């Protein structure tokens, strides 16, 4: 049953302290451990934990805890700590709109590391953008055996060091194709946008190439030096057919991973952007960040409870068996379901028309339509008949 909005709001307001919401998240994570224990051994090779903040705008005027964010919008500033392997939100924290992105992130990252180690992950890696570098915690994470890849702001001293590097210290960065072409290559269509920009003499910035280098760097609040990966983007600024001047933009990534190449570190850092897709699903898919209640803590509770819908979708994918003759096909179905948008999941697995027929000894659910995901649905149904054991 779906509760009345007033009943729903009254229930959320019963969460009066942050500790109550945190207990709710820990209870969900205890169930999460049971699902993870059903996964194959390869699943536990490495846990990749991402952290990011996002602005949850609200039109309300009397909501406790709301404030003006950095972009001038009123609302809250939730923190999302997620497992990149499965796109599961491990911890959510609601904060006032004017709070910095990294506030409280170190504590939740520590909790996520502990959770993943309890599950049996052999290695743990943290990722975040420049707001989450938090140099005061890097030595502690490094001593604890936690790997990390964080963006670091392009500060003047770092740019000066990068510019002083010899040309031979840089090597071209070759980015692999996003997918393998399985058919014959086709002729690319005309780039209409690029033609219009050129014809109307708009200013255009074109990427000419990328180069990568690295050097040792010890942040001010650290006692240990780490690898600082330098990404140099060579740009040309054009207007129409004329090339105005060349430009260079610098990007820096700090890591304690000594085994991966600099190019692999950059690709790993770029993969963190996939967390934006998770945040988009939490906002637009399960509507976790609509902030419908009147206090910061009650909206936090609503955010955690509604995000459970996305978590259940991930668990449904993780519980699909990968056995038997069609193991390769089943593994691909599991991967697709794990990455599926929530609206597609609703249409394929939840909003299925059915006739409920009561007979003398049983109840029959007769599906009235077909969709390509029904074989997966029935395999999942068979799997859920077996109770999860701790």
XYZ file of C-alpha atoms in Angstrom:
390
model
C 0.000 0.000 0.000
C 1.151 3.549 -0.781
C 0.655 5.884 2.206
C -1.117 9.214 2.006
C 1.342 12.118 1.547
C 0.434 13.517 4.975
C 1.042 10.119 6.600
C 4.324 9.803 4.724
C 5.479 13.226 5.884
C 4.457 12.510 9.470
C 6.505 9.298 9.439
C 9.590 11.066 8.032
C 9.342 13.761 10.711
C 9.674 11.080 13.386
C 13.347 10.890 12.440
C 14.448 13.690 14.743
C 18.216 13.110 15.007
C 20.943 12.264 12.464
C 21.809 9.162 14.494
C 18.396 7.656 13.718
C 18.923 8.055 9.970
C 22.420 6.596 10.230
C 21.024 3.539 12.026
C 18.595 3.119 9.121
C 21.486 3.192 6.623
C 23.446 0.660 8.683
C 20.418 -1.659 8.759
C 20.185 -1.480 4.954
C 23.906 -2.188 4.680
C 23.561 -5.285 6.871
C 21.103 -6.672 4.325
C 23.462 -5.547 1.550
C 26.185 -7.800 2.957
C 23.894 -10.814 2.546
C 23.396 -9.996 -1.138
C 27.117 -9.485 -1.724
C 27.911 -12.874 -0.193
C 26.005 -14.490 -3.073
C 28.475 -13.099 -5.627
C 31.339 -15.028 -7.287
C 34.913 -14.717 -5.970
C 35.950 -12.304 -8.736
C 33.419 -9.792 -7.403
C 35.602 -9.268 -4.312
C 38.859 -8.428 -6.123
C 38.518 -4.692 -5.529
C 35.883 -2.285 -4.232
C 35.843 1.132 -5.900
C 34.164 3.778 -3.737
C 33.129 7.123 -5.226
C 32.118 10.306 -3.416
C 30.393 13.386 -4.779
C 28.023 16.137 -3.767
C 24.994 17.446 -5.636
C 22.551 20.318 -5.258
C 18.935 19.377 -4.480
C 16.954 22.503 -5.328
C 13.661 23.255 -3.616
C 10.990 25.910 -4.139
C 9.970 25.875 -0.463
C 10.524 28.939 1.704
C 10.068 27.494 5.202
C 12.207 24.353 5.038
C 14.613 24.112 7.965
C 18.240 23.730 6.880
C 17.869 25.061 3.336
C 20.312 27.707 2.130
C 21.785 29.317 -0.989
C 24.211 27.018 -2.809
C 27.327 28.036 -4.741
C 25.259 28.283 -7.949
C 22.736 30.680 -6.414
C 19.965 28.094 -5.983
C 18.054 27.479 -2.769
C 18.068 23.952 -1.432
C 20.181 21.251 0.159
C 23.584 19.762 -0.667
C 23.419 15.941 -0.293
C 26.575 13.821 -0.175
C 26.545 10.529 -2.103
C 29.053 7.759 -1.295
C 28.542 4.822 -3.645
C 30.107 1.557 -4.781
C 31.143 2.007 -8.412
C 31.175 -1.772 -9.037
C 27.392 -2.010 -8.683
C 26.247 1.660 -8.617
C 24.773 1.173 -5.127
C 24.470 4.193 -2.804
C 26.218 3.050 0.384
C 25.760 6.259 2.375
C 23.708 9.405 1.825
C 24.012 12.543 3.910
C 21.795 15.593 3.700
C 23.481 18.931 4.323
C 22.562 22.584 4.141
C 22.798 24.121 0.688
C 25.812 26.336 1.436
C 28.044 23.603 2.887
C 31.229 22.529 1.015
C 31.119 19.307 -1.002
C 33.692 17.510 1.150
C 32.077 18.219 4.523
C 31.693 14.917 6.386
C 32.957 12.919 3.408
C 36.007 11.429 5.171
C 33.848 9.862 7.887
C 31.487 8.236 5.392
C 34.381 7.069 3.223
C 35.861 5.380 6.301
C 32.532 3.673 6.973
C 32.306 2.524 3.366
C 35.837 1.077 3.557
C 34.914 -0.812 6.733
C 31.727 -2.125 5.116
C 33.549 -3.380 2.025
C 36.229 -5.066 4.106
C 33.575 -6.794 6.190
C 32.119 -8.113 2.943
C 35.479 -9.622 1.984
C 36.840 -7.264 -0.673
C 40.592 -7.794 -1.063
C 41.381 -4.203 -2.046
C 39.603 -0.868 -1.675
C 40.094 2.237 -3.827
C 38.662 5.706 -3.205
C 37.889 8.205 -5.963
C 36.736 11.789 -5.944
C 37.105 15.134 -7.672
C 39.174 18.096 -6.486
C 36.764 18.857 -3.615
C 37.403 15.475 -1.996
C 41.220 15.336 -1.937
C 41.192 16.070 1.848
C 44.974 15.932 2.211
C 44.786 15.656 6.023
C 43.446 12.090 5.627
C 45.699 10.811 2.825
C 48.554 9.545 5.031
C 46.088 7.655 7.221
C 44.419 5.989 4.233
C 47.772 5.140 2.690
C 49.013 3.531 5.927
C 45.778 1.536 6.118
C 46.354 0.040 2.669
C 43.577 1.999 0.968
C 44.332 3.133 -2.581
C 43.016 6.477 -3.790
C 42.770 8.604 -6.921
C 41.694 12.183 -6.272
C 41.662 15.227 -8.466
C 43.674 18.155 -7.161
C 43.144 21.826 -8.105
C 45.440 23.325 -10.742
C 47.225 25.585 -8.264
C 49.911 28.023 -9.375
C 52.755 26.048 -7.772
C 51.692 22.829 -9.515
C 51.411 24.556 -12.898
C 54.890 26.037 -12.369
C 56.339 22.575 -11.654
C 54.540 21.074 -14.672
C 55.808 23.835 -16.966
C 59.370 23.242 -15.751
C 59.303 19.580 -16.789
C 61.335 18.695 -19.852
C 59.517 17.849 -23.065
C 60.734 14.251 -22.880
C 58.885 13.867 -19.560
C 55.589 14.081 -21.458
C 54.157 11.307 -23.584
C 51.034 11.372 -25.795
C 47.836 10.157 -24.162
C 45.946 7.713 -26.371
C 42.378 7.124 -25.279
C 40.941 3.735 -26.319
C 37.713 3.528 -28.314
C 34.550 3.470 -26.213
C 33.354 0.299 -27.933
C 34.526 -2.273 -30.441
C 33.151 -1.902 -33.955
C 31.498 -5.200 -34.918
C 30.208 -4.156 -38.350
C 31.689 -2.427 -41.368
C 32.627 1.217 -40.696
C 30.237 3.782 -42.133
C 30.935 7.255 -43.442
C 30.524 9.818 -40.688
C 27.745 12.360 -41.270
C 28.394 16.068 -41.487
C 28.925 17.784 -38.155
C 26.148 20.368 -38.469
C 26.932 22.066 -35.165
C 30.579 22.556 -36.096
C 29.643 23.979 -39.517
C 27.262 26.539 -37.994
C 29.858 27.628 -35.421
C 32.392 28.143 -38.215
C 29.991 29.965 -40.571
C 28.762 32.399 -37.913
C 32.268 33.220 -36.684
C 31.654 31.967 -33.165
C 34.586 31.452 -30.843
C 35.512 27.769 -30.774
C 37.982 25.866 -28.570
C 39.340 22.726 -30.217
C 41.325 19.963 -28.543
C 44.509 19.335 -30.515
C 46.051 16.652 -28.335
C 46.734 15.405 -24.814
C 50.009 14.659 -23.071
C 50.688 13.027 -19.724
C 53.564 13.193 -17.238
C 54.116 12.660 -13.526
C 56.265 13.723 -10.592
C 56.430 13.191 -6.828
C 54.464 15.640 -4.708
C 53.923 15.980 -0.961
C 50.828 18.035 -0.042
C 51.173 20.517 2.809
C 49.199 18.422 5.309
C 50.965 15.160 4.392
C 54.260 13.659 5.498
C 54.436 11.202 2.595
C 54.916 12.090 -1.056
C 52.587 10.629 -3.676
C 52.384 10.365 -7.449
C 50.981 13.473 -9.080
C 49.766 12.708 -12.591
C 49.764 15.694 -14.956
C 47.362 15.892 -17.891
C 48.246 18.602 -20.400
C 45.508 19.524 -22.875
C 46.759 21.372 -25.950
C 43.986 23.593 -27.276
C 43.535 25.922 -30.207
C 41.177 28.891 -29.992
C 39.525 29.620 -33.341
C 36.994 32.013 -34.799
C 35.530 30.916 -38.097
C 38.381 29.683 -40.311
C 41.010 31.678 -38.409
C 43.166 30.241 -35.646
C 43.542 32.959 -33.008
C 46.023 31.439 -30.560
C 47.037 28.243 -28.772
C 46.156 27.514 -25.164
C 47.081 24.930 -22.528
C 44.945 23.627 -19.685
C 46.325 21.555 -16.824
C 44.667 18.782 -14.832
C 46.246 17.020 -11.850
C 45.469 13.684 -10.180
C 46.967 12.564 -6.865
C 47.323 8.825 -6.190
C 49.241 6.321 -4.069
C 48.899 3.590 -6.715
C 52.434 2.759 -7.859
C 51.529 -0.090 -10.221
C 49.211 1.508 -12.787
C 50.550 3.672 -15.566
C 49.785 7.388 -15.666
C 47.354 6.849 -18.553
C 45.497 4.172 -16.559
C 45.209 6.509 -13.571
C 43.661 9.204 -15.773
C 41.168 6.754 -17.271
C 40.284 5.537 -13.779
C 39.693 9.099 -12.589
C 37.517 9.818 -15.634
C 35.427 6.698 -14.939
C 34.335 8.318 -11.676
C 32.081 10.530 -13.788
C 29.767 7.524 -14.089
C 28.592 8.395 -10.575
C 26.761 11.324 -12.150
C 24.468 8.754 -13.801
C 23.661 7.298 -10.375
C 22.914 10.759 -8.985
C 20.680 11.454 -11.996
C 18.731 8.253 -11.278
C 18.381 9.145 -7.599
C 17.034 12.543 -8.625
C 14.895 11.714 -11.656
C 14.334 7.966 -11.347
C 13.345 7.234 -7.751
C 12.840 10.947 -6.867
C 14.997 10.669 -3.741
C 16.078 14.306 -3.752
C 12.766 16.128 -4.128
C 13.013 17.185 -0.447
C 9.237 17.093 0.218
C 9.331 17.406 4.029
C 10.000 20.480 6.166
C 13.218 19.698 8.072
C 16.757 18.730 7.069
C 16.719 15.438 9.007
C 13.274 14.336 7.808
C 14.280 15.044 4.203
C 17.435 13.016 4.835
C 15.296 10.106 6.056
C 13.063 10.407 2.985
C 16.139 10.411 0.740
C 17.495 7.218 2.311
C 14.148 5.393 2.258
C 13.279 6.290 -1.328
C 16.788 5.407 -2.543
C 16.070 1.881 -1.342
C 14.024 1.415 -4.541
C 17.211 1.836 -6.613
C 19.104 -0.422 -4.212
C 16.485 -3.159 -4.615
C 16.916 -2.948 -8.384
C 20.657 -3.456 -7.961
C 20.056 -6.382 -5.612
C 17.668 -7.961 -8.104
C 20.463 -7.891 -10.684
C 23.083 -9.199 -8.254
C 20.880 -12.124 -7.215
C 20.472 -13.389 -10.775
C 22.346 -16.711 -11.092
C 25.143 -17.081 -13.653
C 25.142 -20.825 -14.032
C 24.375 -23.518 -16.544
C 24.648 -23.730 -20.287
C 23.880 -20.057 -20.988
C 26.291 -18.565 -18.461
C 27.676 -15.950 -20.884
C 24.186 -14.769 -21.852
C 23.053 -14.691 -18.217
C 26.123 -12.686 -17.200
C 25.362 -10.072 -19.866
C 21.704 -9.888 -18.753
C 22.872 -9.360 -15.178
C 25.216 -6.578 -16.260
C 22.492 -4.888 -18.346
C 19.973 -5.042 -15.496
C 22.535 -3.564 -13.110
C 23.031 -0.566 -15.427
C 19.367 -0.235 -16.409
C 17.590 3.066 -15.798
C 14.881 2.934 -13.162
C 12.034 3.855 -15.526
C 12.974 0.953 -17.814
C 13.142 -1.363 -14.797
C 9.638 -0.319 -13.746
C 8.192 -1.119 -17.164
C 10.050 -4.430 -17.504
C 9.708 -5.874 -13.985
C 7.103 -3.986 -11.956
C 4.322 -2.513 -14.089
C 3.313 -5.775 -15.734
C -0.440 -6.240 -16.312
C -1.668 -9.482 -14.805
C -4.930 -11.263 -13.985
C -5.095 -12.652 -10.438
C -7.166 -15.838 -10.409
C -8.219 -17.519 -7.170
C -8.757 -21.270 -7.405
C -9.603 -23.821 -4.756
C -6.040 -24.430 -3.609
C -3.873 -21.669 -5.098
C -3.672 -18.179 -6.530
C -2.638 -17.885 -10.187
C -0.960 -14.748 -11.550
C -1.563 -14.746 -15.302
C 0.564 -12.205 -17.190
C -1.424 -10.418 -19.887
C 1.463 -9.038 -21.941
C 4.972 -10.016 -22.966
C 8.282 -8.166 -22.844
C 11.856 -9.334 -23.568
C 12.761 -9.324 -19.876
C 10.211 -11.909 -18.762
C 12.676 -14.861 -18.923
C 14.972 -12.880 -16.611
C 12.003 -12.066 -14.367
C 11.127 -15.746 -13.969
C 14.754 -16.695 -13.263
C 14.846 -13.998 -10.589
C 11.551 -15.291 -9.176
C 12.987 -18.802 -8.878
C 16.069 -17.412 -7.143
C 14.045 -15.396 -4.618
C 12.155 -18.497 -3.528
C 15.304 -19.509 -1.637
C 15.668 -17.376 1.519
C 18.928 -15.515 2.053
C 21.039 -16.932 4.858
C 23.367 -14.832 6.994
